[in-house]
């Protein structure tokens, strides 16, 4: 089936980005930082493997940049700054 891997990759990334959004809305800074770090890593893994390419990758990357900008200056309880 065409686009099977890409469709799964998009769903996975949408879920990861949604987790960041929910954590931000609920002001769960530590969870938002953790979710962002994991999503960034997974986005790059999916891109490197070829499962997420072109417009989908650019769209997800743009959203990651937007979240990073919103979280600028956040500090986790362990002292890590985003």
mmCIF file of N, CA and C in Angstrom:
data_model
loop_
_atom_site.group_PDB
_atom_site.id
_atom_site.type_symbol
_atom_site.label_atom_id
_atom_site.label_comp_id
_atom_site.label_asym_id
_atom_site.label_seq_id
_atom_site.Cartn_x
_atom_site.Cartn_y
_atom_site.Cartn_z
ATOM 1 N N UNK A 1 0.839 -1.183 0.000
ATOM 2 C CA UNK A 1 0.000 0.000 0.000
ATOM 3 C C UNK A 1 0.881 1.242 0.000
ATOM 4 N N UNK A 2 0.550 2.197 -0.812
ATOM 5 C CA UNK A 2 1.344 3.414 -0.941
ATOM 6 C C UNK A 2 1.186 4.306 0.281
ATOM 7 N N UNK A 3 2.318 4.856 0.724
ATOM 8 C CA UNK A 3 2.278 5.829 1.814
ATOM 9 C C UNK A 3 2.012 5.246 3.178
ATOM 10 N N UNK A 4 2.095 3.941 3.337
ATOM 11 C CA UNK A 4 1.810 3.316 4.624
ATOM 12 C C UNK A 4 2.739 3.782 5.726
ATOM 13 N N UNK A 5 4.031 3.748 5.450
ATOM 14 C CA UNK A 5 5.005 4.173 6.457
ATOM 15 C C UNK A 5 4.890 5.660 6.741
ATOM 16 N N UNK A 6 4.691 6.440 5.704
ATOM 17 C CA UNK A 6 4.559 7.885 5.881
ATOM 18 C C UNK A 6 3.340 8.251 6.698
ATOM 19 N N UNK A 7 2.255 7.540 6.461
ATOM 20 C CA UNK A 7 1.015 7.802 7.193
ATOM 21 C C UNK A 7 1.197 7.469 8.679
ATOM 22 N N UNK A 8 1.855 6.359 8.962
ATOM 23 C CA UNK A 8 2.123 5.975 10.351
ATOM 24 C C UNK A 8 3.047 6.989 11.022
ATOM 25 N N UNK A 9 4.050 7.438 10.288
ATOM 26 C CA UNK A 9 4.991 8.421 10.827
ATOM 27 C C UNK A 9 4.276 9.737 11.135
ATOM 28 N N UNK A 10 3.400 10.168 10.228
ATOM 29 C CA UNK A 10 2.632 11.404 10.469
ATOM 30 C C UNK A 10 1.766 11.262 11.715
ATOM 31 N N UNK A 11 1.100 10.129 11.850
ATOM 32 C CA UNK A 11 0.249 9.909 13.033
ATOM 33 C C UNK A 11 1.075 9.930 14.314
ATOM 34 N N UNK A 12 2.221 9.273 14.266
ATOM 35 C CA UNK A 12 3.092 9.237 15.439
ATOM 36 C C UNK A 12 3.536 10.637 15.834
ATOM 37 N N UNK A 13 3.931 11.433 14.854
ATOM 38 C CA UNK A 13 4.383 12.786 15.146
ATOM 39 C C UNK A 13 3.230 13.682 15.581
ATOM 40 N N UNK A 14 2.064 13.509 14.994
ATOM 41 C CA UNK A 14 0.895 14.286 15.428
ATOM 42 C C UNK A 14 0.589 14.002 16.893
ATOM 43 N N UNK A 15 0.686 12.747 17.292
ATOM 44 C CA UNK A 15 0.446 12.382 18.687
ATOM 45 C C UNK A 15 1.497 13.007 19.596
ATOM 46 N N UNK A 16 2.761 12.998 19.165
ATOM 47 C CA UNK A 16 3.840 13.586 19.957
ATOM 48 C C UNK A 16 3.654 15.093 20.101
ATOM 49 N N UNK A 17 3.283 15.760 19.015
ATOM 50 C CA UNK A 17 3.059 17.207 19.058
ATOM 51 C C UNK A 17 1.826 17.550 19.896
ATOM 52 N N UNK A 18 0.826 16.703 19.827
ATOM 53 C CA UNK A 18 -0.372 16.904 20.635
ATOM 54 C C UNK A 18 -0.042 16.787 22.124
ATOM 55 N N UNK A 19 0.853 15.859 22.460
ATOM 56 C CA UNK A 19 1.257 15.708 23.857
ATOM 57 C C UNK A 19 1.942 16.982 24.354
ATOM 58 N N UNK A 20 2.789 17.572 23.532
ATOM 59 C CA UNK A 20 3.448 18.832 23.902
ATOM 60 C C UNK A 20 2.388 19.902 24.143
ATOM 61 N N UNK A 21 1.448 20.021 23.213
ATOM 62 C CA UNK A 21 0.396 21.038 23.308
ATOM 63 C C UNK A 21 -0.416 20.886 24.594
ATOM 64 N N UNK A 22 -0.803 19.671 24.907
ATOM 65 C CA UNK A 22 -1.597 19.420 26.119
ATOM 66 C C UNK A 22 -0.807 19.798 27.367
ATOM 67 N N UNK A 23 0.457 19.417 27.402
ATOM 68 C CA UNK A 23 1.289 19.747 28.559
ATOM 69 C C UNK A 23 1.478 21.252 28.705
ATOM 70 N N UNK A 24 1.617 21.957 27.588
ATOM 71 C CA UNK A 24 1.739 23.412 27.648
ATOM 72 C C UNK A 24 0.446 24.050 28.142
ATOM 73 N N UNK A 25 -0.684 23.570 27.645
ATOM 74 C CA UNK A 25 -1.971 24.138 28.049
ATOM 75 C C UNK A 25 -2.227 23.939 29.533
ATOM 76 N N UNK A 26 -1.730 22.839 30.091
ATOM 77 C CA UNK A 26 -1.938 22.545 31.500
ATOM 78 C C UNK A 26 -0.795 23.044 32.378
ATOM 79 N N UNK A 27 0.142 23.763 31.756
ATOM 80 C CA UNK A 27 1.283 24.352 32.458
ATOM 81 C C UNK A 27 2.149 23.299 33.142
ATOM 82 N N UNK A 28 2.254 22.125 32.514
ATOM 83 C CA UNK A 28 3.136 21.067 32.998
ATOM 84 C C UNK A 28 4.487 21.234 32.306
ATOM 85 N N UNK A 29 5.299 22.127 32.849
ATOM 86 C CA UNK A 29 6.546 22.498 32.180
ATOM 87 C C UNK A 29 7.510 21.322 32.032
ATOM 88 N N UNK A 30 7.707 20.547 33.093
ATOM 89 C CA UNK A 30 8.639 19.421 33.002
ATOM 90 C C UNK A 30 8.192 18.412 31.956
ATOM 91 N N UNK A 31 6.905 18.107 31.943
ATOM 92 C CA UNK A 31 6.391 17.152 30.969
ATOM 93 C C UNK A 31 6.459 17.715 29.554
ATOM 94 N N UNK A 32 6.221 19.009 29.417
ATOM 95 C CA UNK A 32 6.305 19.637 28.099
ATOM 96 C C UNK A 32 7.742 19.597 27.575
ATOM 97 N N UNK A 33 8.710 19.862 28.448
ATOM 98 C CA UNK A 33 10.116 19.820 28.051
ATOM 99 C C UNK A 33 10.494 18.406 27.624
ATOM 100 N N UNK A 34 10.098 17.432 28.416
ATOM 101 C CA UNK A 34 10.421 16.035 28.101
ATOM 102 C C UNK A 34 9.778 15.623 26.774
ATOM 103 N N UNK A 35 8.504 15.963 26.599
ATOM 104 C CA UNK A 35 7.796 15.603 25.367
ATOM 105 C C UNK A 35 8.429 16.277 24.153
ATOM 106 N N UNK A 36 8.862 17.526 24.309
ATOM 107 C CA UNK A 36 9.501 18.237 23.200
ATOM 108 C C UNK A 36 10.819 17.580 22.821
ATOM 109 N N UNK A 37 11.620 17.251 23.811
ATOM 110 C CA UNK A 37 12.906 16.604 23.543
ATOM 111 C C UNK A 37 12.715 15.271 22.824
ATOM 112 N N UNK A 38 11.755 14.475 23.295
ATOM 113 C CA UNK A 38 11.486 13.184 22.674
ATOM 114 C C UNK A 38 10.941 13.349 21.257
ATOM 115 N N UNK A 39 10.070 14.326 21.061
ATOM 116 C CA UNK A 39 9.489 14.560 19.739
ATOM 117 C C UNK A 39 10.551 15.035 18.750
ATOM 118 N N UNK A 40 11.445 15.902 19.189
ATOM 119 C CA UNK A 40 12.525 16.370 18.313
ATOM 120 C C UNK A 40 13.397 15.206 17.864
ATOM 121 N N UNK A 41 13.740 14.349 18.806
ATOM 122 C CA UNK A 41 14.577 13.192 18.483
ATOM 123 C C UNK A 41 13.863 12.258 17.512
ATOM 124 N N UNK A 42 12.595 11.995 17.782
ATOM 125 C CA UNK A 42 11.845 11.081 16.923
ATOM 126 C C UNK A 42 11.631 11.673 15.533
ATOM 127 N N UNK A 43 11.392 12.963 15.455
ATOM 128 C CA UNK A 43 11.221 13.626 14.163
ATOM 129 C C UNK A 43 12.461 13.429 13.303
ATOM 130 N N UNK A 44 13.619 13.622 13.888
ATOM 131 C CA UNK A 44 14.864 13.459 13.135
ATOM 132 C C UNK A 44 15.094 12.000 12.749
ATOM 133 N N UNK A 45 14.721 11.068 13.616
ATOM 134 C CA UNK A 45 14.849 9.643 13.295
ATOM 135 C C UNK A 45 13.959 9.277 12.110
ATOM 136 N N UNK A 46 12.728 9.751 12.130
ATOM 137 C CA UNK A 46 11.784 9.452 11.047
ATOM 138 C C UNK A 46 12.245 10.082 9.739
ATOM 139 N N UNK A 47 12.816 11.265 9.826
ATOM 140 C CA UNK A 47 13.310 11.935 8.621
ATOM 141 C C UNK A 47 14.525 11.194 8.059
ATOM 142 N N UNK A 48 15.438 10.800 8.949
ATOM 143 C CA UNK A 48 16.655 10.098 8.512
ATOM 144 C C UNK A 48 16.323 8.747 7.882
ATOM 145 N N UNK A 49 15.279 8.096 8.375
ATOM 146 C CA UNK A 49 14.904 6.781 7.838
ATOM 147 C C UNK A 49 14.097 6.892 6.549
ATOM 148 N N UNK A 50 13.662 8.112 6.216
ATOM 149 C CA UNK A 50 12.887 8.316 4.997
ATOM 150 C C UNK A 50 11.392 8.109 5.178
ATOM 151 N N UNK A 51 10.962 7.871 6.406
ATOM 152 C CA UNK A 51 9.536 7.661 6.657
ATOM 153 C C UNK A 51 8.755 8.963 6.649
ATOM 154 N N UNK A 52 9.435 10.063 6.928
ATOM 155 C CA UNK A 52 8.791 11.375 6.959
ATOM 156 C C UNK A 52 9.648 12.308 6.113
ATOM 157 N N UNK A 53 9.112 12.748 4.999
ATOM 158 C CA UNK A 53 9.894 13.563 4.071
ATOM 159 C C UNK A 53 9.091 14.759 3.579
ATOM 160 N N UNK A 54 9.767 15.602 2.851
ATOM 161 C CA UNK A 54 9.123 16.708 2.153
ATOM 162 C C UNK A 54 8.293 17.615 3.023
ATOM 163 N N UNK A 55 7.095 17.880 2.535
ATOM 164 C CA UNK A 55 6.204 18.838 3.196
ATOM 165 C C UNK A 55 5.818 18.391 4.603
ATOM 166 N N UNK A 56 5.633 17.080 4.785
ATOM 167 C CA UNK A 56 5.269 16.591 6.112
ATOM 168 C C UNK A 56 6.363 16.892 7.127
ATOM 169 N N UNK A 57 7.604 16.632 6.747
ATOM 170 C CA UNK A 57 8.733 16.902 7.637
ATOM 171 C C UNK A 57 8.824 18.397 7.927
ATOM 172 N N UNK A 58 8.719 19.212 6.900
ATOM 173 C CA UNK A 58 8.813 20.665 7.079
ATOM 174 C C UNK A 58 7.696 21.187 7.986
ATOM 175 N N UNK A 59 6.502 20.665 7.801
ATOM 176 C CA UNK A 59 5.352 21.077 8.612
ATOM 177 C C UNK A 59 5.583 20.722 10.082
ATOM 178 N N UNK A 60 6.048 19.504 10.332
ATOM 179 C CA UNK A 60 6.293 19.065 11.709
ATOM 180 C C UNK A 60 7.446 19.854 12.329
ATOM 181 N N UNK A 61 8.477 20.099 11.541
ATOM 182 C CA UNK A 61 9.626 20.843 12.025
ATOM 183 C C UNK A 61 9.217 22.281 12.386
ATOM 184 N N UNK A 62 8.367 22.877 11.584
ATOM 185 C CA UNK A 62 7.890 24.233 11.862
ATOM 186 C C UNK A 62 7.131 24.266 13.191
ATOM 187 N N UNK A 63 6.285 23.279 13.418
ATOM 188 C CA UNK A 63 5.545 23.225 14.676
ATOM 189 C C UNK A 63 6.489 23.041 15.862
ATOM 190 N N UNK A 64 7.544 22.237 15.667
ATOM 191 C CA UNK A 64 8.525 22.048 16.735
ATOM 192 C C UNK A 64 9.210 23.378 17.060
ATOM 193 N N UNK A 65 9.552 24.157 16.031
ATOM 194 C CA UNK A 65 10.168 25.470 16.249
ATOM 195 C C UNK A 65 9.216 26.392 17.002
ATOM 196 N N UNK A 66 7.927 26.339 16.675
ATOM 197 C CA UNK A 66 6.939 27.169 17.359
ATOM 198 C C UNK A 66 6.842 26.807 18.838
ATOM 199 N N UNK A 67 6.837 25.507 19.115
ATOM 200 C CA UNK A 67 6.792 25.073 20.519
ATOM 201 C C UNK A 67 8.068 25.494 21.248
ATOM 202 N N UNK A 68 9.205 25.354 20.590
ATOM 203 C CA UNK A 68 10.479 25.742 21.208
ATOM 204 C C UNK A 68 10.467 27.230 21.542
ATOM 205 N N UNK A 69 9.908 28.045 20.654
ATOM 206 C CA UNK A 69 9.831 29.486 20.905
ATOM 207 C C UNK A 69 8.919 29.787 22.094
ATOM 208 N N UNK A 70 7.801 29.071 22.173
ATOM 209 C CA UNK A 70 6.879 29.273 23.300
ATOM 210 C C UNK A 70 7.514 28.869 24.622
ATOM 211 N N UNK A 71 8.397 27.883 24.554
ATOM 212 C CA UNK A 71 8.986 27.333 25.770
ATOM 213 C C UNK A 71 10.332 27.978 26.109
ATOM 214 N N UNK A 72 10.743 28.956 25.349
ATOM 215 C CA UNK A 72 12.029 29.614 25.597
ATOM 216 C C UNK A 72 12.073 30.129 27.041
ATOM 217 N N UNK A 73 13.110 29.754 27.738
ATOM 218 C CA UNK A 73 13.272 30.203 29.112
ATOM 219 C C UNK A 73 12.630 29.299 30.146
ATOM 220 N N UNK A 74 11.906 28.283 29.735
ATOM 221 C CA UNK A 74 11.345 27.335 30.694
ATOM 222 C C UNK A 74 12.480 26.645 31.416
ATOM 223 N N UNK A 75 12.293 26.418 32.690
ATOM 224 C CA UNK A 75 13.256 25.651 33.474
ATOM 225 C C UNK A 75 12.526 24.490 34.108
ATOM 226 N N UNK A 76 13.132 23.321 34.023
ATOM 227 C CA UNK A 76 12.549 22.158 34.684
ATOM 228 C C UNK A 76 12.961 22.177 36.133
ATOM 229 N N UNK A 77 12.384 21.304 36.926
ATOM 230 C CA UNK A 77 12.718 21.246 38.330
ATOM 231 C C UNK A 77 14.177 20.821 38.538
ATOM 232 N N UNK A 78 14.730 20.120 37.566
ATOM 233 C CA UNK A 78 16.124 19.706 37.674
ATOM 234 C C UNK A 78 17.078 20.832 37.263
ATOM 235 N N UNK A 79 16.517 21.957 36.801
ATOM 236 C CA UNK A 79 17.330 23.110 36.441
ATOM 237 C C UNK A 79 17.657 23.213 34.971
ATOM 238 N N UNK A 80 17.171 22.253 34.178
ATOM 239 C CA UNK A 80 17.424 22.279 32.736
ATOM 240 C C UNK A 80 16.616 23.402 32.106
ATOM 241 N N UNK A 81 17.257 24.225 31.276
ATOM 242 C CA UNK A 81 16.599 25.313 30.575
ATOM 243 C C UNK A 81 16.410 24.930 29.130
ATOM 244 N N UNK A 82 15.229 25.252 28.599
ATOM 245 C CA UNK A 82 14.931 24.954 27.193
ATOM 246 C C UNK A 82 15.523 26.028 26.333
#
